[in-house]
PDB file of C-alpha atoms in Angstrom:
ATOM      1  CA  MET A 237       5.920 -13.725  60.011  1.00 43.00           C
ATOM      2  CA  THR A 238       4.705 -14.790  56.599  1.00 57.00           C
ATOM      3  CA  SER A 239       3.466 -11.827  54.586  1.00 61.00           C
ATOM      4  CA  ARG A 240      -0.216 -12.236  53.861  1.00 92.00           C
ATOM      5  CA  VAL A 241      -2.578 -10.581  51.412  1.00 97.00           C
ATOM      6  CA  ILE A 242      -6.363 -10.387  51.207  1.00 98.00           C
ATOM      7  CA  ALA A 243      -7.476  -9.591  47.641  1.00 98.00           C
ATOM      8  CA  LEU A 244     -11.010  -8.236  47.354  1.00 98.00           C
ATOM      9  CA  ASP A 245     -13.333  -7.946  44.401  1.00 98.00           C
ATOM     10  CA  LEU A 246     -15.980  -5.262  44.913  1.00 97.00           C
ATOM     11  CA  ASP A 247     -19.253  -5.704  43.018  1.00 95.00           C
ATOM     12  CA  GLY A 248     -21.075  -8.891  43.960  1.00 95.00           C
ATOM     13  CA  THR A 249     -18.429  -9.696  46.583  1.00 98.00           C
ATOM     14  CA  LEU A 250     -17.488  -7.065  49.156  1.00 98.00           C
ATOM     15  CA  LEU A 251     -20.371  -4.783  48.107  1.00 97.00           C
ATOM     16  CA  THR A 252     -24.038  -5.510  48.691  1.00 96.00           C
ATOM     17  CA  PRO A 253     -26.496  -5.204  45.787  1.00 93.00           C
ATOM     18  CA  GLN A 254     -27.068  -1.628  47.024  1.00 91.00           C
ATOM     19  CA  LYS A 255     -23.320  -0.896  46.545  1.00 91.00           C
ATOM     20  CA  THR A 256     -22.679  -0.580  50.263  1.00 94.00           C
ATOM     21  CA  LEU A 257     -20.116  -2.146  52.596  1.00 97.00           C
ATOM     22  CA  LEU A 258     -21.432  -4.303  55.417  1.00 98.00           C
ATOM     23  CA  PRO A 259     -20.347  -3.028  58.862  1.00 98.00           C
ATOM     24  CA  ALA A 260     -19.221  -6.544  59.818  1.00 98.00           C
ATOM     25  CA  SER A 261     -16.983  -6.739  56.744  1.00 98.00           C
ATOM     26  CA  LEU A 262     -15.414  -3.376  57.546  1.00 98.00           C
ATOM     27  CA  GLU A 263     -14.682  -4.395  61.133  1.00 98.00           C
ATOM     28  CA  ALA A 264     -13.250  -7.798  60.197  1.00 98.00           C
ATOM     29  CA  LEU A 265     -11.023  -6.285  57.504  1.00 98.00           C
ATOM     30  CA  LYS A 266      -9.850  -3.588  59.942  1.00 97.00           C
ATOM     31  CA  ARG A 267      -8.822  -6.307  62.386  1.00 97.00           C
ATOM     32  CA  ALA A 268      -7.095  -8.217  59.586  1.00 96.00           C
ATOM     33  CA  ARG A 269      -5.052  -5.116  58.744  1.00 95.00           C
ATOM     34  CA  GLU A 270      -4.129  -4.713  62.388  1.00 95.00           C
ATOM     35  CA  ALA A 271      -3.010  -8.356  62.397  1.00 95.00           C
ATOM     36  CA  GLY A 272      -0.629  -7.678  59.516  1.00 94.00           C
ATOM     37  CA  TYR A 273      -2.642  -8.513  56.432  1.00 96.00           C
ATOM     38  CA  GLN A 274      -2.259  -6.352  53.320  1.00 97.00           C
ATOM     39  CA  LEU A 275      -5.683  -5.568  51.807  1.00 98.00           C
ATOM     40  CA  LEU A 276      -5.899  -5.056  48.078  1.00 98.00           C
ATOM     41  CA  ILE A 277      -8.884  -4.067  45.942  1.00 98.00           C
ATOM     42  CA  VAL A 278      -8.923  -6.028  42.679  1.00 98.00           C
ATOM     43  CA  THR A 279     -11.828  -4.793  40.584  1.00 97.00           C
ATOM     44  CA  GLY A 280     -13.270  -4.391  37.131  1.00 95.00           C
ATOM     45  CA  ARG A 281     -14.012  -0.778  38.041  1.00 95.00           C
ATOM     46  CA  HIS A 282     -12.145   2.343  36.990  1.00 96.00           C
ATOM     47  CA  HIS A 283     -10.055   3.834  39.802  1.00 97.00           C
ATOM     48  CA  VAL A 284     -12.320   6.905  39.831  1.00 95.00           C
ATOM     49  CA  ALA A 285     -15.260   4.657  40.765  1.00 94.00           C
ATOM     50  CA  ILE A 286     -13.832   3.112  43.931  1.00 95.00           C
ATOM     51  CA  HIS A 287     -13.023   6.180  46.061  1.00 93.00           C
ATOM     52  CA  PRO A 288     -15.692   5.635  48.753  1.00 93.00           C
ATOM     53  CA  PHE A 289     -14.723   2.010  49.312  1.00 96.00           C
ATOM     54  CA  TYR A 290     -10.978   2.625  49.272  1.00 96.00           C
ATOM     55  CA  GLN A 291     -11.400   5.357  51.857  1.00 94.00           C
ATOM     56  CA  ALA A 292     -13.826   3.394  54.022  1.00 95.00           C
ATOM     57  CA  LEU A 293     -11.318   0.539  54.167  1.00 96.00           C
ATOM     58  CA  ALA A 294      -8.534   3.027  55.047  1.00 95.00           C
ATOM     59  CA  LEU A 295      -6.174   1.444  52.526  1.00 96.00           C
ATOM     60  CA  ASP A 296      -2.654   2.479  51.576  1.00 95.00           C
ATOM     61  CA  THR A 297      -2.044  -0.249  48.989  1.00 97.00           C
ATOM     62  CA  PRO A 298      -2.401   0.297  45.233  1.00 97.00           C
ATOM     63  CA  ALA A 299      -5.606  -0.853  43.543  1.00 98.00           C
ATOM     64  CA  ILE A 300      -5.813  -3.255  40.611  1.00 98.00           C
ATOM     65  CA  CYS A 301      -8.379  -1.788  38.222  1.00 98.00           C
ATOM     66  CA  CYS A 302     -10.250  -2.692  35.031  1.00 96.00           C
ATOM     67  CA  ASN A 303      -9.688  -6.443  35.464  1.00 96.00           C
ATOM     68  CA  GLY A 304      -5.944  -6.150  35.787  1.00 97.00           C
ATOM     69  CA  THR A 305      -5.366  -3.585  33.055  1.00 97.00           C
ATOM     70  CA  TYR A 306      -3.523  -1.271  35.432  1.00 98.00           C
ATOM     71  CA  LEU A 307      -2.218  -0.766  38.951  1.00 98.00           C
ATOM     72  CA  TYR A 308      -3.132   2.581  40.529  1.00 98.00           C
ATOM     73  CA  ASP A 309      -1.433   4.370  43.432  1.00 97.00           C
ATOM     74  CA  TYR A 310      -4.007   6.483  45.273  1.00 92.00           C
ATOM     75  CA  GLN A 311      -1.460   8.252  47.433  1.00 90.00           C
ATOM     76  CA  ALA A 312       0.606   9.456  44.470  1.00 94.00           C
ATOM     77  CA  LYS A 313      -2.451   9.689  42.200  1.00 94.00           C
ATOM     78  CA  LYS A 314      -0.708   7.897  39.373  1.00 96.00           C
ATOM     79  CA  VAL A 315      -0.726   4.698  37.371  1.00 97.00           C
ATOM     80  CA  LEU A 316       2.162   2.431  38.365  1.00 97.00           C
ATOM     81  CA  GLU A 317       1.865  -0.280  35.716  1.00 97.00           C
ATOM     82  CA  ALA A 318      -0.508  -0.604  32.781  1.00 98.00           C
ATOM     83  CA  SER A 319      -1.358  -2.578  29.639  1.00 97.00           C
ATOM     84  CA  PRO A 320      -3.934  -0.362  27.875  1.00 97.00           C
ATOM     85  CA  LEU A 321      -5.576  -1.107  24.552  1.00 97.00           C
ATOM     86  CA  PRO A 322      -3.573  -0.053  21.498  1.00 96.00           C
ATOM     87  CA  VAL A 323      -5.383   2.834  19.779  1.00 97.00           C
ATOM     88  CA  ASN A 324      -5.926   0.859  16.567  1.00 96.00           C
ATOM     89  CA  LYS A 325      -7.596  -1.952  18.547  1.00 96.00           C
ATOM     90  CA  ALA A 326      -9.800   0.527  20.401  1.00 97.00           C
ATOM     91  CA  LEU A 327     -10.895   2.040  17.080  1.00 97.00           C
ATOM     92  CA  GLN A 328     -11.707  -1.417  15.728  1.00 97.00           C
ATOM     93  CA  VAL A 329     -13.845  -2.148  18.794  1.00 96.00           C
ATOM     94  CA  ILE A 330     -15.714   1.148  18.359  1.00 96.00           C
ATOM     95  CA  GLU A 331     -16.352   0.411  14.683  1.00 95.00           C
ATOM     96  CA  LEU A 332     -17.787  -3.006  15.545  1.00 94.00           C
ATOM     97  CA  LEU A 333     -19.945  -1.527  18.329  1.00 93.00           C
ATOM     98  CA  GLN A 334     -21.483   0.849  15.821  1.00 93.00           C
ATOM     99  CA  GLU A 335     -21.970  -1.863  13.215  1.00 92.00           C
ATOM    100  CA  HIS A 336     -23.732  -4.162  15.671  1.00 92.00           C
ATOM    101  CA  ASP A 337     -25.545  -1.402  17.599  1.00 90.00           C
ATOM    102  CA  ILE A 338     -24.058  -2.439  20.955  1.00 90.00           C
ATOM    103  CA  HIS A 339     -23.572   0.149  23.689  1.00 88.00           C
ATOM    104  CA  GLY A 340     -20.006   0.630  24.870  1.00 90.00           C
ATOM    105  CA  LEU A 341     -18.742   2.643  27.820  1.00 93.00           C
ATOM    106  CA  MET A 342     -15.067   3.500  27.234  1.00 96.00           C
ATOM    107  CA  TYR A 343     -12.792   3.651  30.277  1.00 97.00           C
ATOM    108  CA  VAL A 344      -9.907   6.104  29.734  1.00 98.00           C
ATOM    109  CA  ASP A 345      -7.316   8.045  31.785  1.00 97.00           C
ATOM    110  CA  ASP A 346      -9.442   9.448  34.646  1.00 96.00           C
ATOM    111  CA  ALA A 347     -12.951   9.134  33.207  1.00 95.00           C
ATOM    112  CA  MET A 348     -15.576   6.934  31.585  1.00 94.00           C
ATOM    113  CA  MET A 349     -16.908   8.084  28.217  1.00 95.00           C
ATOM    114  CA  TYR A 350     -20.061   7.302  26.266  1.00 93.00           C
ATOM    115  CA  GLU A 351     -21.928   8.573  23.223  1.00 92.00           C
ATOM    116  CA  ARG A 352     -25.465   7.897  24.406  1.00 87.00           C
ATOM    117  CA  PRO A 353     -26.791   7.175  27.898  1.00 83.00           C
ATOM    118  CA  THR A 354     -28.163   3.667  28.453  1.00 79.00           C
ATOM    119  CA  GLY A 355     -29.455   1.796  31.485  1.00 71.00           C
ATOM    120  CA  HIS A 356     -25.951   0.951  32.705  1.00 74.00           C
ATOM    121  CA  VAL A 357     -24.751   4.557  32.403  1.00 79.00           C
ATOM    122  CA  LEU A 358     -27.871   5.944  34.052  1.00 80.00           C
ATOM    123  CA  ARG A 359     -27.693   3.479  36.948  1.00 78.00           C
ATOM    124  CA  THR A 360     -24.046   4.241  37.584  1.00 79.00           C
ATOM    125  CA  THR A 361     -24.420   8.016  37.298  1.00 80.00           C
ATOM    126  CA  ASN A 362     -27.380   7.902  39.696  1.00 81.00           C
ATOM    127  CA  TRP A 363     -25.177   6.054  42.190  1.00 81.00           C
ATOM    128  CA  ALA A 364     -22.428   8.614  41.624  1.00 82.00           C
ATOM    129  CA  GLN A 365     -24.766  11.489  42.426  1.00 83.00           C
ATOM    130  CA  SER A 366     -25.399   9.972  45.856  1.00 84.00           C
ATOM    131  CA  LEU A 367     -21.707  10.416  46.746  1.00 85.00           C
ATOM    132  CA  PRO A 368     -19.908  13.491  48.069  1.00 87.00           C
ATOM    133  CA  PRO A 369     -18.554  15.556  45.132  1.00 86.00           C
ATOM    134  CA  GLU A 370     -14.926  14.618  45.818  1.00 85.00           C
ATOM    135  CA  GLN A 371     -15.779  10.893  45.553  1.00 86.00           C
ATOM    136  CA  ARG A 372     -17.833  11.018  42.369  1.00 88.00           C
ATOM    137  CA  PRO A 373     -16.480   9.251  39.294  1.00 90.00           C
ATOM    138  CA  THR A 374     -16.256  11.238  36.080  1.00 89.00           C
ATOM    139  CA  PHE A 375     -18.663  10.359  33.273  1.00 90.00           C
ATOM    140  CA  THR A 376     -18.257  12.287  30.044  1.00 91.00           C
ATOM    141  CA  GLN A 377     -20.635  12.243  27.087  1.00 93.00           C
ATOM    142  CA  VAL A 378     -18.761  12.693  23.820  1.00 96.00           C
ATOM    143  CA  ALA A 379     -19.869  13.129  20.237  1.00 95.00           C
ATOM    144  CA  SER A 380     -17.420  10.496  19.011  1.00 96.00           C
ATOM    145  CA  LEU A 381     -15.770   7.682  20.951  1.00 96.00           C
ATOM    146  CA  ALA A 382     -13.452   7.179  17.998  1.00 97.00           C
ATOM    147  CA  GLN A 383     -12.159  10.731  18.259  1.00 97.00           C
ATOM    148  CA  ALA A 384     -11.902  10.499  22.025  1.00 97.00           C
ATOM    149  CA  ALA A 385      -9.874   7.269  21.768  1.00 97.00           C
ATOM    150  CA  GLN A 386      -7.297   9.150  19.726  1.00 97.00           C
ATOM    151  CA  ASP A 387      -7.205  12.147  22.069  1.00 97.00           C
ATOM    152  CA  VAL A 388      -6.698  10.424  25.435  1.00 97.00           C
ATOM    153  CA  ASN A 389      -3.497   8.978  26.859  1.00 97.00           C
ATOM    154  CA  ALA A 390      -4.860   5.487  27.510  1.00 98.00           C
ATOM    155  CA  VAL A 391      -7.947   3.384  26.803  1.00 98.00           C
ATOM    156  CA  TRP A 392      -8.245   0.914  29.674  1.00 98.00           C
ATOM    157  CA  LYS A 393     -11.240  -1.121  28.555  1.00 97.00           C
ATOM    158  CA  PHE A 394     -14.762  -1.100  27.128  1.00 95.00           C
ATOM    159  CA  ALA A 395     -17.768  -2.148  29.205  1.00 92.00           C
ATOM    160  CA  LEU A 396     -20.530  -3.472  26.955  1.00 91.00           C
ATOM    161  CA  THR A 397     -24.190  -3.896  27.795  1.00 86.00           C
ATOM    162  CA  ASP A 398     -27.249  -4.954  25.831  1.00 84.00           C
ATOM    163  CA  GLU A 399     -30.665  -6.234  26.846  1.00 84.00           C
ATOM    164  CA  ASN A 400     -30.469  -8.870  24.103  1.00 88.00           C
ATOM    165  CA  MET A 401     -28.159 -11.414  25.700  1.00 88.00           C
ATOM    166  CA  PRO A 402     -27.778 -13.752  22.681  1.00 90.00           C
ATOM    167  CA  LYS A 403     -26.829 -10.698  20.608  1.00 91.00           C
ATOM    168  CA  LEU A 404     -24.242  -9.661  23.208  1.00 90.00           C
ATOM    169  CA  ARG A 405     -22.772 -13.170  23.437  1.00 90.00           C
ATOM    170  CA  ASP A 406     -22.503 -13.393  19.638  1.00 92.00           C
ATOM    171  CA  PHE A 407     -20.773 -10.007  19.545  1.00 92.00           C
ATOM    172  CA  VAL A 408     -18.273 -11.066  22.199  1.00 90.00           C
ATOM    173  CA  SER A 409     -17.469 -14.244  20.286  1.00 90.00           C
ATOM    174  CA  HIS A 410     -16.928 -12.184  17.134  1.00 90.00           C
ATOM    175  CA  VAL A 411     -14.584  -9.749  18.922  1.00 92.00           C
ATOM    176  CA  GLU A 412     -12.532 -12.567  20.442  1.00 89.00           C
ATOM    177  CA  LYS A 413     -12.083 -14.263  17.070  1.00 89.00           C
ATOM    178  CA  THR A 414     -11.437 -11.198  14.912  1.00 92.00           C
ATOM    179  CA  LEU A 415      -9.557  -8.842  17.257  1.00 93.00           C
ATOM    180  CA  GLN A 416      -7.889 -11.286  19.682  1.00 90.00           C
ATOM    181  CA  LEU A 417      -8.907  -9.232  22.714  1.00 93.00           C
ATOM    182  CA  GLU A 418      -9.698 -10.283  26.289  1.00 89.00           C
ATOM    183  CA  CYS A 419     -13.457 -10.499  26.875  1.00 91.00           C
ATOM    184  CA  GLU A 420     -14.594 -11.155  30.435  1.00 87.00           C
ATOM    185  CA  TRP A 421     -18.069 -11.119  31.955  1.00 82.00           C
ATOM    186  CA  SER A 422     -18.108  -8.888  35.016  1.00 76.00           C
ATOM    187  CA  TRP A 423     -21.869  -8.911  35.579  1.00 74.00           C
ATOM    188  CA  HIS A 424     -24.781 -10.936  34.238  1.00 73.00           C
ATOM    189  CA  ASP A 425     -25.392  -8.385  31.463  1.00 78.00           C
ATOM    190  CA  GLN A 426     -21.973  -6.729  31.178  1.00 84.00           C
ATOM    191  CA  VAL A 427     -18.875  -7.892  29.378  1.00 91.00           C
ATOM    192  CA  ASP A 428     -15.532  -6.093  29.459  1.00 93.00           C
ATOM    193  CA  ILE A 429     -13.134  -5.901  26.524  1.00 95.00           C
ATOM    194  CA  ALA A 430      -9.462  -5.261  27.244  1.00 95.00           C
ATOM    195  CA  ARG A 431      -6.020  -6.027  25.905  1.00 95.00           C
ATOM    196  CA  GLN A 432      -5.324  -9.732  25.501  1.00 93.00           C
ATOM    197  CA  GLY A 433      -3.458 -11.194  28.472  1.00 94.00           C
ATOM    198  CA  ASN A 434      -4.873  -8.773  31.034  1.00 96.00           C
ATOM    199  CA  SER A 435      -6.517 -10.428  34.017  1.00 96.00           C
ATOM    200  CA  LYS A 436      -6.989  -9.911  37.717  1.00 98.00           C
ATOM    201  CA  GLY A 437      -4.934 -12.998  38.476  1.00 98.00           C
ATOM    202  CA  LYS A 438      -1.985 -11.916  36.345  1.00 97.00           C
ATOM    203  CA  ARG A 439      -1.744  -8.368  37.742  1.00 98.00           C
ATOM    204  CA  LEU A 440      -2.258  -9.593  41.310  1.00 98.00           C
ATOM    205  CA  THR A 441       0.521 -12.159  40.902  1.00 98.00           C
ATOM    206  CA  GLN A 442       2.869  -9.502  39.531  1.00 97.00           C
ATOM    207  CA  TRP A 443       2.202  -7.180  42.459  1.00 97.00           C
ATOM    208  CA  VAL A 444       2.496  -9.883  45.120  1.00 97.00           C
ATOM    209  CA  GLU A 445       5.764 -11.184  43.681  1.00 96.00           C
ATOM    210  CA  SER A 446       7.128  -7.617  43.360  1.00 96.00           C
ATOM    211  CA  GLN A 447       6.749  -7.358  47.139  1.00 94.00           C
ATOM    212  CA  GLY A 448       8.816 -10.523  47.592  1.00 93.00           C
ATOM    213  CA  TRP A 449       5.795 -12.577  48.641  1.00 94.00           C
ATOM    214  CA  SER A 450       4.129 -15.725  47.314  1.00 95.00           C
ATOM    215  CA  MET A 451       0.660 -16.241  45.885  1.00 96.00           C
ATOM    216  CA  LYS A 452       0.244 -19.190  48.229  1.00 95.00           C
ATOM    217  CA  ASP A 453      -0.111 -16.618  51.032  1.00 94.00           C
ATOM    218  CA  VAL A 454      -2.959 -14.779  49.255  1.00 97.00           C
ATOM    219  CA  VAL A 455      -6.649 -15.160  50.070  1.00 97.00           C
ATOM    220  CA  ALA A 456      -8.858 -13.861  47.243  1.00 98.00           C
ATOM    221  CA  PHE A 457     -12.602 -13.203  47.383  1.00 98.00           C
ATOM    222  CA  GLY A 458     -14.677 -13.031  44.163  1.00 98.00           C
ATOM    223  CA  ASP A 459     -17.996 -13.842  42.564  1.00 97.00           C
ATOM    224  CA  ASN A 460     -17.863 -13.526  38.793  1.00 94.00           C
ATOM    225  CA  TYR A 461     -16.110 -14.848  35.710  1.00 94.00           C
ATOM    226  CA  ASN A 462     -13.567 -12.039  35.712  1.00 95.00           C
ATOM    227  CA  ASP A 463     -12.544 -13.224  39.196  1.00 97.00           C
ATOM    228  CA  ILE A 464     -11.684 -16.797  38.169  1.00 97.00           C
ATOM    229  CA  SER A 465      -8.068 -15.998  37.265  1.00 97.00           C
ATOM    230  CA  MET A 466      -7.584 -14.459  40.703  1.00 97.00           C
ATOM    231  CA  LEU A 467      -9.353 -17.259  42.572  1.00 98.00           C
ATOM    232  CA  GLU A 468      -7.202 -19.858  40.832  1.00 98.00           C
ATOM    233  CA  ALA A 469      -3.920 -17.961  41.287  1.00 98.00           C
ATOM    234  CA  ALA A 470      -4.417 -17.368  45.017  1.00 97.00           C
ATOM    235  CA  GLY A 471      -3.414 -19.876  47.657  1.00 96.00           C
ATOM    236  CA  THR A 472      -7.024 -19.733  48.839  1.00 97.00           C
ATOM    237  CA  GLY A 473      -9.735 -18.714  46.378  1.00 97.00           C
ATOM    238  CA  VAL A 474     -13.036 -17.905  48.072  1.00 98.00           C
ATOM    239  CA  ALA A 475     -16.192 -17.733  45.949  1.00 98.00           C
ATOM    240  CA  MET A 476     -19.330 -15.998  47.140  1.00 98.00           C
ATOM    241  CA  GLY A 477     -22.572 -17.912  47.497  1.00 97.00           C
ATOM    242  CA  ASN A 478     -24.174 -15.666  44.866  1.00 96.00           C
ATOM    243  CA  ALA A 479     -21.554 -16.697  42.276  1.00 96.00           C
ATOM    244  CA  ASP A 480     -22.435 -18.882  39.306  1.00 93.00           C
ATOM    245  CA  ASP A 481     -21.669 -22.573  39.752  1.00 95.00           C
ATOM    246  CA  ALA A 482     -18.971 -22.311  37.080  1.00 94.00           C
ATOM    247  CA  VAL A 483     -17.141 -19.800  39.296  1.00 96.00           C
ATOM    248  CA  LYS A 484     -17.681 -21.783  42.483  1.00 98.00           C
ATOM    249  CA  THR A 485     -16.076 -24.889  40.985  1.00 97.00           C
ATOM    250  CA  ARG A 486     -12.849 -22.941  40.381  1.00 97.00           C
ATOM    251  CA  ALA A 487     -12.549 -21.788  44.013  1.00 97.00           C
ATOM    252  CA  ASN A 488     -11.171 -23.597  47.065  1.00 97.00           C
ATOM    253  CA  VAL A 489     -13.980 -22.464  49.331  1.00 97.00           C
ATOM    254  CA  VAL A 490     -17.573 -21.257  48.854  1.00 98.00           C
ATOM    255  CA  ILE A 491     -19.129 -19.002  51.503  1.00 98.00           C
ATOM    256  CA  GLY A 492     -22.452 -17.179  51.893  1.00 98.00           C
ATOM    257  CA  ASP A 493     -23.706 -14.471  49.556  1.00 97.00           C
ATOM    258  CA  ASN A 494     -22.853 -10.771  49.516  1.00 98.00           C
ATOM    259  CA  THR A 495     -25.866  -9.769  51.611  1.00 97.00           C
ATOM    260  CA  THR A 496     -24.621 -11.703  54.647  1.00 97.00           C
ATOM    261  CA  ASP A 497     -21.640 -11.427  56.991  1.00 98.00           C
ATOM    262  CA  SER A 498     -19.947 -14.372  55.267  1.00 98.00           C
ATOM    263  CA  ILE A 499     -16.683 -12.545  54.484  1.00 98.00           C
ATOM    264  CA  ALA A 500     -16.363 -11.381  58.087  1.00 98.00           C
ATOM    265  CA  ASN A 501     -17.157 -14.850  59.399  1.00 98.00           C
ATOM    266  CA  PHE A 502     -14.542 -16.415  57.106  1.00 97.00           C
ATOM    267  CA  ILE A 503     -11.891 -13.950  58.250  1.00 97.00           C
ATOM    268  CA  TYR A 504     -12.588 -14.528  61.954  1.00 97.00           C
ATOM    269  CA  LYS A 505     -12.700 -18.308  61.579  1.00 96.00           C
ATOM    270  CA  ASN A 506      -9.763 -18.851  59.224  1.00 95.00           C
ATOM    271  CA  LEU A 507      -7.440 -15.851  59.245  1.00 95.00           C
ATOM    272  CA  LEU A 508      -7.440 -14.300  62.713  1.00 93.00           C
TER     273      LEU A 508
END
């Protein structure tokens, strides 16, 4: 039997706007696993922020986190492969964030760090408080991101938010030109900065090929710009109906949005 993989983005794809999993999606993915499919979460999130979904899906595969920055083994509780930001690059990003007054949430080791709470931090921490204690991600307020970047083992990425979208776009353009870093939009008002060359598609390809399989046997579901590399690398790239048109044009198939049973319907019709 040909080895087969289903790669799943979370936010805007497998998750509803309320950050929940649809019962139909859970059932269809359970049946896909029973039929021999390997399920893999491929997300912009930190590994500490996907516990409830990983457990609900009853996975035993590693998770690709922070847009391909690292591969995390939940069973062994360790990073298997990683391409974190060099410390000097992280410090340069922090300096620019301060100069331009842009909020940055820094993803490190096993936590997410910030200097001052903003809408994005407050929304995410409110969601975290709704989870059982053992599933809650770790948010840490620090006096200095620059000091923290030098104290931790790894800086995975920065998640930037600002209500002034032209300001945020200009900042991203500046970072790309001056620091040669990877900048990918993961939400309509959030852009992620990581080491150049990191992407969901690249890390997914590495993992699939390490198992002796081919990307032509991968079905990938996504909705945002940071999913394009994965949608294009997979044998079948499936874009959600709520995706921007620019994302849809890079996929093989477009289905319904993330509030409907479109993922389940696709699995039953095309994979089982």
